[in-house]
Short mmCIF file of C-alpha atoms in Angstrom, two decimals:
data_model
loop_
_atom_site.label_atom_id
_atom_site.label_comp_id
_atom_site.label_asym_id
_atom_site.label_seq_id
_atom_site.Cartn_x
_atom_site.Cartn_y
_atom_site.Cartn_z
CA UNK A 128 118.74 110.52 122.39
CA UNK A 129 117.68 106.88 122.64
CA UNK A 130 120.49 105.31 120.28
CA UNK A 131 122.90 106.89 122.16
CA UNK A 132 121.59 105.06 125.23
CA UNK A 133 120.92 101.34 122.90
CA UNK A 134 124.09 101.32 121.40
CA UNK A 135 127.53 101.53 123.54
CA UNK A 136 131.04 101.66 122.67
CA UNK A 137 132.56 98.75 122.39
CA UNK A 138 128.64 96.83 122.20
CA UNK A 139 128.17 97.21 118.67
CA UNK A 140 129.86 96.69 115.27
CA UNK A 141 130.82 98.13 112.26
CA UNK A 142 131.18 97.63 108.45
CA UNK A 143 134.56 96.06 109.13
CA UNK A 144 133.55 93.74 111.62
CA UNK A 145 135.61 95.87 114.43
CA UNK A 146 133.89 97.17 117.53
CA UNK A 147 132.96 101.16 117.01
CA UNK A 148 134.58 103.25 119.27
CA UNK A 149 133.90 105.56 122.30
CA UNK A 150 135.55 108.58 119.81
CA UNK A 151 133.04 107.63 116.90
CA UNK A 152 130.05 108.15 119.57
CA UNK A 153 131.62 110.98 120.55
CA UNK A 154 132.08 112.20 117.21
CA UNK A 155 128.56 111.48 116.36
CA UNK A 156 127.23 113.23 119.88
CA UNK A 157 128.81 116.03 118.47
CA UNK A 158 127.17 116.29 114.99
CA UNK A 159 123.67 115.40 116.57
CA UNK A 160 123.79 119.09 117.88
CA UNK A 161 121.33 117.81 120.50
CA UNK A 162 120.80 121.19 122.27
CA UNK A 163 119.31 122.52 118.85
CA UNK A 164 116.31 120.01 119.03
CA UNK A 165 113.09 121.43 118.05
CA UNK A 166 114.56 125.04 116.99
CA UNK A 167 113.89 125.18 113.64
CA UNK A 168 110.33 123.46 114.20
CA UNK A 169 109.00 123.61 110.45
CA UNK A 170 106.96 121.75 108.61
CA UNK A 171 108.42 120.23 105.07
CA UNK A 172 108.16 117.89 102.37
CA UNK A 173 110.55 115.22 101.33
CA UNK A 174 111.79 115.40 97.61
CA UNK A 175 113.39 112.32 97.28
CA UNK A 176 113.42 108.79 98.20
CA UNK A 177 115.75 108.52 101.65
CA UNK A 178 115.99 106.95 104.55
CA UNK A 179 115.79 107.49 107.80
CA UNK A 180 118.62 106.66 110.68
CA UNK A 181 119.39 106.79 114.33
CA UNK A 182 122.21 108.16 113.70
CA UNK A 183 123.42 111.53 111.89
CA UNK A 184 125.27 109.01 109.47
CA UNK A 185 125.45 106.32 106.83
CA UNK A 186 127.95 104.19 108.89
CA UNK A 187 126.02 100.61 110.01
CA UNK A 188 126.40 99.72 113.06
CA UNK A 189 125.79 95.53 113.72
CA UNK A 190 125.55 93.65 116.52
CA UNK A 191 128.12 90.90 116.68
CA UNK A 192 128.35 89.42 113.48
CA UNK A 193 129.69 86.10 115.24
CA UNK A 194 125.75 86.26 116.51
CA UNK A 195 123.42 84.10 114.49
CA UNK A 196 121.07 86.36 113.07
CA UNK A 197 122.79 89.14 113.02
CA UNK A 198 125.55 91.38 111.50
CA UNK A 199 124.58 91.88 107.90
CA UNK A 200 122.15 93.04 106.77
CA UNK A 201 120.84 93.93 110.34
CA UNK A 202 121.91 97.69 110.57
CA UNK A 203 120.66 98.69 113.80
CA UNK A 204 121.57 102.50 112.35
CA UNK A 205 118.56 102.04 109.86
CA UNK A 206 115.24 103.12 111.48
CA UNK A 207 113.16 103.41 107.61
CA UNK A 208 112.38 104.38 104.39
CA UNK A 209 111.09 107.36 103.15
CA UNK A 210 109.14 107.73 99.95
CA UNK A 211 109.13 111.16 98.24
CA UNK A 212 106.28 113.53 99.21
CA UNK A 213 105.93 112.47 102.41
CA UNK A 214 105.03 115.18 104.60
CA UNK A 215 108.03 115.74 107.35
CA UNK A 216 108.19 118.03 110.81
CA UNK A 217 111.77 119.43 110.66
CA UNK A 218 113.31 119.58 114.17
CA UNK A 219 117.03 121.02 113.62
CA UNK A 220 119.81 120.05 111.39
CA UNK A 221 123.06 118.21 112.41
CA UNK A 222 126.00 120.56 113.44
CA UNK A 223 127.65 120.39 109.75
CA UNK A 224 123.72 120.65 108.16
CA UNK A 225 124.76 117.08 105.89
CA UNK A 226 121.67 115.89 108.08
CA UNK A 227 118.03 116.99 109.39
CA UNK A 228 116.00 115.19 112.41
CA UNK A 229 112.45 114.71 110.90
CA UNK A 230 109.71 113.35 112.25
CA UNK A 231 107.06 111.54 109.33
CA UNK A 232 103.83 110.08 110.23
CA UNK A 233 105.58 106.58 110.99
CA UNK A 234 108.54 107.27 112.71
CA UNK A 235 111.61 109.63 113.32
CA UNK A 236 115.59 110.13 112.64
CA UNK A 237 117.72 112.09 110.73
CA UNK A 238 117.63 112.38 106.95
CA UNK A 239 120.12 113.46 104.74
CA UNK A 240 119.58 117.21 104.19
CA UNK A 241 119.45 116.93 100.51
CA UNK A 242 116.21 114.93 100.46
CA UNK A 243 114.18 117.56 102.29
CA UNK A 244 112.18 121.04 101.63
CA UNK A 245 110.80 123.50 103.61
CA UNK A 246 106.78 123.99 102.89
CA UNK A 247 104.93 127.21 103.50
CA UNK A 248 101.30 128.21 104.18
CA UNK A 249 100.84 128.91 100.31
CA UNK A 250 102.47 125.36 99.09
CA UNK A 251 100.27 123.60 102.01
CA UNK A 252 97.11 125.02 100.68
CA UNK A 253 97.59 124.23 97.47
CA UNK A 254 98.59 120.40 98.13
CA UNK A 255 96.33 119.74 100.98
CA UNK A 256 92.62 119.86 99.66
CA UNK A 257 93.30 117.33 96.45
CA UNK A 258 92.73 114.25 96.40
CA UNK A 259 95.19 111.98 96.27
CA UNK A 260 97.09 109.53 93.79
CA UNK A 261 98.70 106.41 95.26
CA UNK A 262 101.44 104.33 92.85
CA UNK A 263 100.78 100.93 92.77
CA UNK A 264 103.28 99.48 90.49
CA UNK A 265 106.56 98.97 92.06
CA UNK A 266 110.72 100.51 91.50
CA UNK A 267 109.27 103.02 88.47
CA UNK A 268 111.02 106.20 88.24
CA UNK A 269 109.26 109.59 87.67
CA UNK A 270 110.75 111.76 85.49
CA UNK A 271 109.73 114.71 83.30
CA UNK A 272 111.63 115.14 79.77
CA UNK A 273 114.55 113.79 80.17
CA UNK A 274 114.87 115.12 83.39
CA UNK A 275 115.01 111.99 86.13
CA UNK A 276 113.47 113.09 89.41
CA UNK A 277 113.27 110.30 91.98
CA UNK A 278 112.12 106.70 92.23
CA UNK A 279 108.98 105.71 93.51
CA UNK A 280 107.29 102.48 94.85
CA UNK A 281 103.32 101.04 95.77
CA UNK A 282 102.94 103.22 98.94
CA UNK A 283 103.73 106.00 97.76
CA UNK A 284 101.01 109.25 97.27
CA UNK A 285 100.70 112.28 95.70
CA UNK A 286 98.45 114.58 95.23
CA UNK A 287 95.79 114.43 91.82
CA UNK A 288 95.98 117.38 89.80
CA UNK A 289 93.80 115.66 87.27
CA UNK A 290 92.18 112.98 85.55
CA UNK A 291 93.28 112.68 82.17
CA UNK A 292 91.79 110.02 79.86
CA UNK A 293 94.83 107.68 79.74
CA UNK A 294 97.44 109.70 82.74
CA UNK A 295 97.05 110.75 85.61
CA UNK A 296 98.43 114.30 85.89
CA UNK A 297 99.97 114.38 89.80
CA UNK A 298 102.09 117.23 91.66
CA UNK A 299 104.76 116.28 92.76
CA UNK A 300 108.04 117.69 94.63
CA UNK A 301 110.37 118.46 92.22
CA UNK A 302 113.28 119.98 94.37
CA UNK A 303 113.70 123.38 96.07
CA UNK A 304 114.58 127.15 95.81
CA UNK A 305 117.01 128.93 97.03
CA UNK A 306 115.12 129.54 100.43
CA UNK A 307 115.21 125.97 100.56
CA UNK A 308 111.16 126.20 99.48
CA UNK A 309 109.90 122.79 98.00
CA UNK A 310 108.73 123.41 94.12
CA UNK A 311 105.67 121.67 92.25
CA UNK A 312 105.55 120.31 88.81
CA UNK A 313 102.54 118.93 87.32
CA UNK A 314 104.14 114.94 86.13
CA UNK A 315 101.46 112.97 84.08
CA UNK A 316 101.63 109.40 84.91
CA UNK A 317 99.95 105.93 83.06
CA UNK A 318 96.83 105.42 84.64
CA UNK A 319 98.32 100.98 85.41
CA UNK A 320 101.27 102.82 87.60
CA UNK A 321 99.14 105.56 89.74
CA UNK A 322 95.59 105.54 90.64
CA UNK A 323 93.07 107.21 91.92
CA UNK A 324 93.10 106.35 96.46
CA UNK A 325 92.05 104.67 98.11
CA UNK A 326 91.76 102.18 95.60
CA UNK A 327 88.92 99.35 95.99
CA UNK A 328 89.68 96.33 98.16
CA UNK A 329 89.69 93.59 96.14
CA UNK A 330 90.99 89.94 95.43
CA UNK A 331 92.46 90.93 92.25
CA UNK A 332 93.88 94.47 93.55
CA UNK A 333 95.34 92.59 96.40
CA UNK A 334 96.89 90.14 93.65
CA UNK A 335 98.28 92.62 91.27
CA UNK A 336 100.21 94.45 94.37
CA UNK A 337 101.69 91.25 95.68
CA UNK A 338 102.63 90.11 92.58
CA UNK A 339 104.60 93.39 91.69
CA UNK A 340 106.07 92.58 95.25
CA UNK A 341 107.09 89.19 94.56
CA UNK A 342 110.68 88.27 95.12
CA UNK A 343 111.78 91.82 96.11
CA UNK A 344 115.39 91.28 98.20
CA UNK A 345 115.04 91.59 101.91
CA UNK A 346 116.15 94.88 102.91
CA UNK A 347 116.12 96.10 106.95
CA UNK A 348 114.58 98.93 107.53
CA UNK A 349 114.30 99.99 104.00
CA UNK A 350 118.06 99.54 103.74
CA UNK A 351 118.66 99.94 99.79
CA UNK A 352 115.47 101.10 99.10
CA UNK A 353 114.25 97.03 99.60
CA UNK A 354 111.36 96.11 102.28
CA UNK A 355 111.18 93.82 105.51
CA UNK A 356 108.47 92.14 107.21
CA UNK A 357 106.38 95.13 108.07
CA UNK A 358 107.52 97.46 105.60
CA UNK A 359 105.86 94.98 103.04
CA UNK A 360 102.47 94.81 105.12
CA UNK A 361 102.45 98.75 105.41
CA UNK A 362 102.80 99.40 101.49
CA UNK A 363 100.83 96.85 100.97
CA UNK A 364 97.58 98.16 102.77
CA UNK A 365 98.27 101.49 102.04
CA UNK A 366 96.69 102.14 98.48
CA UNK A 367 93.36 100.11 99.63
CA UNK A 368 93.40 103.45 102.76
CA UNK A 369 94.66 101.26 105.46
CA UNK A 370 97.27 103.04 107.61
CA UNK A 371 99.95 100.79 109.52
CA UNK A 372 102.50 101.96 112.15
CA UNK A 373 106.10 100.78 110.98
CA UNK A 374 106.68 98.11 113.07
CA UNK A 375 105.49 94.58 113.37
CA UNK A 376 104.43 94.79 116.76
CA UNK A 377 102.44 97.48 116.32
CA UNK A 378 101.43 96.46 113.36
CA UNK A 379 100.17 93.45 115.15
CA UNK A 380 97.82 95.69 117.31
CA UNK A 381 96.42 97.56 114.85
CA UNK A 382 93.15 95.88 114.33
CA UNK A 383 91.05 92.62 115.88
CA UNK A 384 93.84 90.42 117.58
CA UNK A 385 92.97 86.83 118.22
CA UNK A 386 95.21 84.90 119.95
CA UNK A 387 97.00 81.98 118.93
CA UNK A 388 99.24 80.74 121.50
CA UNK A 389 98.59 77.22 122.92
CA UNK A 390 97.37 75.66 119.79
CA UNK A 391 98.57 72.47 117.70
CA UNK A 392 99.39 73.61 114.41
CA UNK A 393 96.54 71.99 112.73
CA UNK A 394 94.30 74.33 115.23
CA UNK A 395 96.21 77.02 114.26
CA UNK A 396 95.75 76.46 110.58
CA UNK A 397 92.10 75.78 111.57
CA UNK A 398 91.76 78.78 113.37
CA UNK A 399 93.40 81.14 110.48
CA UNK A 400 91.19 79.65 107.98
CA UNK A 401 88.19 79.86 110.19
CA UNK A 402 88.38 83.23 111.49
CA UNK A 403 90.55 85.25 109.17
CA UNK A 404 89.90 87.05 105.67
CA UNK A 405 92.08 86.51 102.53
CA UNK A 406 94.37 89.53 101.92
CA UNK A 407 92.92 91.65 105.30
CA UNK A 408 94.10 89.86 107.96
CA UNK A 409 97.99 89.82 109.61
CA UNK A 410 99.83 86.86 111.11
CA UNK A 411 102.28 87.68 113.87
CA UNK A 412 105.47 85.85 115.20
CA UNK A 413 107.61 87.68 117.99
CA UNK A 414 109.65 90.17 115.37
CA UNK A 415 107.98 88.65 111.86
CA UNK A 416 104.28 90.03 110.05
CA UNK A 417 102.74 87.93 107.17
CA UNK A 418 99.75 88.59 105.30
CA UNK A 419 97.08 85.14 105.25
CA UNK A 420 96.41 85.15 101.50
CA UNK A 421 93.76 82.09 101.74
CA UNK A 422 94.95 78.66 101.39
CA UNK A 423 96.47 75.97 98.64
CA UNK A 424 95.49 72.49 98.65
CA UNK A 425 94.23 72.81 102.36
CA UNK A 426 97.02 74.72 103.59
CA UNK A 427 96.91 78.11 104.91
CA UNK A 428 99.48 80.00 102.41
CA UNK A 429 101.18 83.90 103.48
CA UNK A 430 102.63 86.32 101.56
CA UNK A 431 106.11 87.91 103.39
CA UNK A 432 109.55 89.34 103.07
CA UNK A 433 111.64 86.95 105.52
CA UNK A 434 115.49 87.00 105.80
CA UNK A 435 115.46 83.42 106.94
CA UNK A 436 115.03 80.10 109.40
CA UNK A 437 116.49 79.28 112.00
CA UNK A 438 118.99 76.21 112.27
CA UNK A 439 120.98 74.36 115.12
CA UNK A 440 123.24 72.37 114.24
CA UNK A 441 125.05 70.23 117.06
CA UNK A 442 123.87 72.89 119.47
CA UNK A 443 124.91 75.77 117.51
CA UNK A 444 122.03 78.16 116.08
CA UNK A 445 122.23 79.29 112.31
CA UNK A 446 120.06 80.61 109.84
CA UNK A 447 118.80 79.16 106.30
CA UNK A 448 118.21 82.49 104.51
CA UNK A 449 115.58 83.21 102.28
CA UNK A 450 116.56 86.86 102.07
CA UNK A 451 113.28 88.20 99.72
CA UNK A 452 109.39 88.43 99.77
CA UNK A 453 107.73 84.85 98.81
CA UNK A 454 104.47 82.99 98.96
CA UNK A 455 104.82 80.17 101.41
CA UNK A 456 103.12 77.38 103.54
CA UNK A 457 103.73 78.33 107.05
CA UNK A 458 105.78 75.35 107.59
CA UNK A 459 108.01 76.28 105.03
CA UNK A 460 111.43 74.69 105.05
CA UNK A 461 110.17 71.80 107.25
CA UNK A 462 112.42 69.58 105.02
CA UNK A 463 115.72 71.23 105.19
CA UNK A 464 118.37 69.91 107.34
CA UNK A 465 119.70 70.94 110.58
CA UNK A 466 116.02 73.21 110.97
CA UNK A 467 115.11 74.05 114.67
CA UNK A 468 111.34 73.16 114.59
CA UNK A 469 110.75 76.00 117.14
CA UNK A 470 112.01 77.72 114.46
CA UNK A 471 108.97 77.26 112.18
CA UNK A 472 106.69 79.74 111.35
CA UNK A 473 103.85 77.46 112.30
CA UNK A 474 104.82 76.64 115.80
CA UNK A 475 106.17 80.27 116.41
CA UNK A 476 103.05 82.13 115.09
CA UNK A 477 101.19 83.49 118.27
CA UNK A 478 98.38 85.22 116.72
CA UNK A 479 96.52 86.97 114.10
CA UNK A 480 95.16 90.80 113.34
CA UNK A 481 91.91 91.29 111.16
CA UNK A 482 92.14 94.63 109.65
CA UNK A 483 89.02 94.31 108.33
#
C-alpha cells in the first residue's frame, strides 16, 4: 500500500510531463486487487530478466521535472531489477493477472506475470542442494540451439549441474507448463562467463568485474536492465558471497561503519586510505555508494555508477550529468563551471563501510 500513500494525485508526473490524475490512481487501486494480498502465498521462480515496480504498471511516474534532479530518468514507479532464477514468494496477482506482487530476497513489487513460475516441492529439491554457479561477465544472453532464453548479468546464480572441462553445465529456468510449473534445462556455459561461487576475493577478480562494469549507462532502479549506485555495489559483491540489501543506505550499514563527518578532505582521504581495504570497503554520501578501489598518484580513486553533480548557477541548482559507471577521484569535476562545491563527492562523503 505504501505508493499509494508516497505518491498523490496531482504530486507526481508522468511520461508527458502532465500531472497523473486522481482517475489513474484510481484505476491503478483497482488493478492492485489489494484485498487478494497474500492468497495465493506460493513460492516461485523467476524465468526471465524483469523488473520490479510500485505500481501494477509500466507507466513512470516523476517528480516535477522542472526539479533539478529529477524527472528523467528518476521513475519513482521503479523499485528493481530482477535477474532470472531468482527465487520469488508470490502474494496474489493484479485484478487482470498482466501482474504478480512478489517478494525476492531484496525487495518487493509487482512483476509482470510473464516473467514468473510457480515451483513445487519436487523442483525445490532438486535445485536447492547444488551448488551454485554465479555469471561474472556482463549483458551475455543464454540460449540453447537457437533457442534465445533470457539475458543475464554478474550477479546473477544458478544452480551447477556440473563441471565440465571447458563449460559449466547449469540449470536453469527455461519457462513454464501449463500449470504455470517452472521447467529445467541443463544450458552449458564457457567456464570465463560462469563460475564456480563464491568465487575467491581477489585484486584481479575484483578488476575483471569492474572492468566488465565499466561505462555501463546509469539506469534507476534497474530501469532498462542498466544499474545505479547500489545496484552496482550489490552485483558487484555478490559472486565473491557477499550479500547486500538494495539500497544505499542499507547498504551503508551492512558491515564496519566509520564515520566521516567533520573532517577536511585531506583527513578524509587520509582516513579512507588509512583504514579502508581496496575493493571491500563502501563509501557513503546521503543517497550515493562507491566502492574505494585504492588510490592513483596519492589520491583515493572509487569505482560508481553516478547520474551526475550538482551545479548552481546564479542561485539556481542544476546538474552536470555523468549518467554511467566510471573510475574517479572523489573530487571529480572540481574544474567544471558553475559546480556547487557542497556538491562534491569529497565534501559530501560522510562515511565508510568495511565489508571485510
Amino acid at each position: 500500500m505504501w505508493p499509494f500513500n508516497a505518491y498523490l494525485p496531482g504530486k507526481v508526473y508522468g511520461e508527458n510531463e502532465r500531472p497523473r490524475e486522481k482517475r489513474w490512481f484510481d484505476e491503478i487501486y483497482s488493478k492492485a486487487h489489494i484485498e487478494a494480498f497474500k492468497d495465493i502465498n506460493a513460492p516461485g521462480i523467476t524465468i526471465a530478466e524483469g523488473s520490479l515496480r510500485a505500481f501494477p504498471t509500466h507507466d513512470p511516474i516523476f517528480l516535477s521535472p522542472e526539479l533539478s534532479g529529477e524527472g528523467y530518468p528518476f521513475d519513482y514507479g521503479q523499485v528493481s531489477r530482477v535477474n532470472p532464477g531468482e527465487p520469488i514468494r508470490i502474494s496474489h496477482f493484479s485484478r487482470d493477472n498482466s501482474f504478480a506482487y512478489v517478494e525476492t530476497s531484496f525487495a518487493a513489487g509487482w512483476i509482470d506475470s510473464r516473467k514468473i513460475a510457480y515451483v513445487n516441492e519436487g523442483f525445490i529439491d532438486r535445485y536447492m542442494p547444488l551448488p551454485l554457479a554465479v555469471i561474472v561477465k556482463d549483458d551475455k544472453t543464454v540460449s540453447k540451439g537457437n533457442l534465445f532464453i533470457f539475458n543475464v548479468k554478474i550477479g546473477s546464480l544458478f544452480p551447477l549441474n556440473e563441471e565440465l572441462l571447458y563449460d559449466l553445465e547449469l540449470l536453469v529456468p527455461t519457462g513454464k507448463d501449463e500449470a504455470g510449473l517452472a521447467t529445467l534445462e541443463a544450458i552449458r556455459l564457457p567456464r570465463d562467463f560462469a563460475k564456480r561461487w563464491p568465487i575467491e576475493f581477489s585484486q584481479w577478480n575484483a578488476a575483471s568485474l569492474i572492468d566488465e562494469m565499466m561505462g555501463e549507462t546509469y539506469g534507476w532502479g534497474g530501469m532498462y536492465g542498466k544499474r545505479d549506485c547500489s545496484a552496482t555495489m550489490r552485483d558487484f559483491f555478490l559472486p565473491f558471497g557477499i550479500w547486500l540489501p538494495r539500497n544505499s543506505s542499507a547498504q551503508a550499514k551492512s558491515g564496519t561503519f566509520i564515520s566521516l563527518e567533520g573532517l577536511t578532505p585531506l583527513q578524509k582521504e587520509k582516513a579512507i586510505k588509512e583504514g579502508g581495504t581496496p575493493f571491500a570497503s563502501i563509501l557513503y554520501k546521503p543517497g550515493h555508494v562507491m566502492l574505494y578501489a585504492g588510490s592513483y598518484r596519492g589520491r583515493v580513486v572509487v569505482f560508481h555508477n553516478l547520474w551526475g553533480l550538482r551545479t548552481k548557477n546564479k542561485g539556481v541548482e542544476g546538474r552536470y550529468v555523468i549518467g554511467r559507471s566510471v573510475l574517479s577521484t572523489l573530487d571529480v569535476g572540481k574544474d567544471l563551471p558553475d559546480i556547487d562545491p557542497d556538491g562534491l563527492l569529497i565534501n559530501a562523503i560522510t562515511g565508510m563501510t568495511n565489508l571485510l
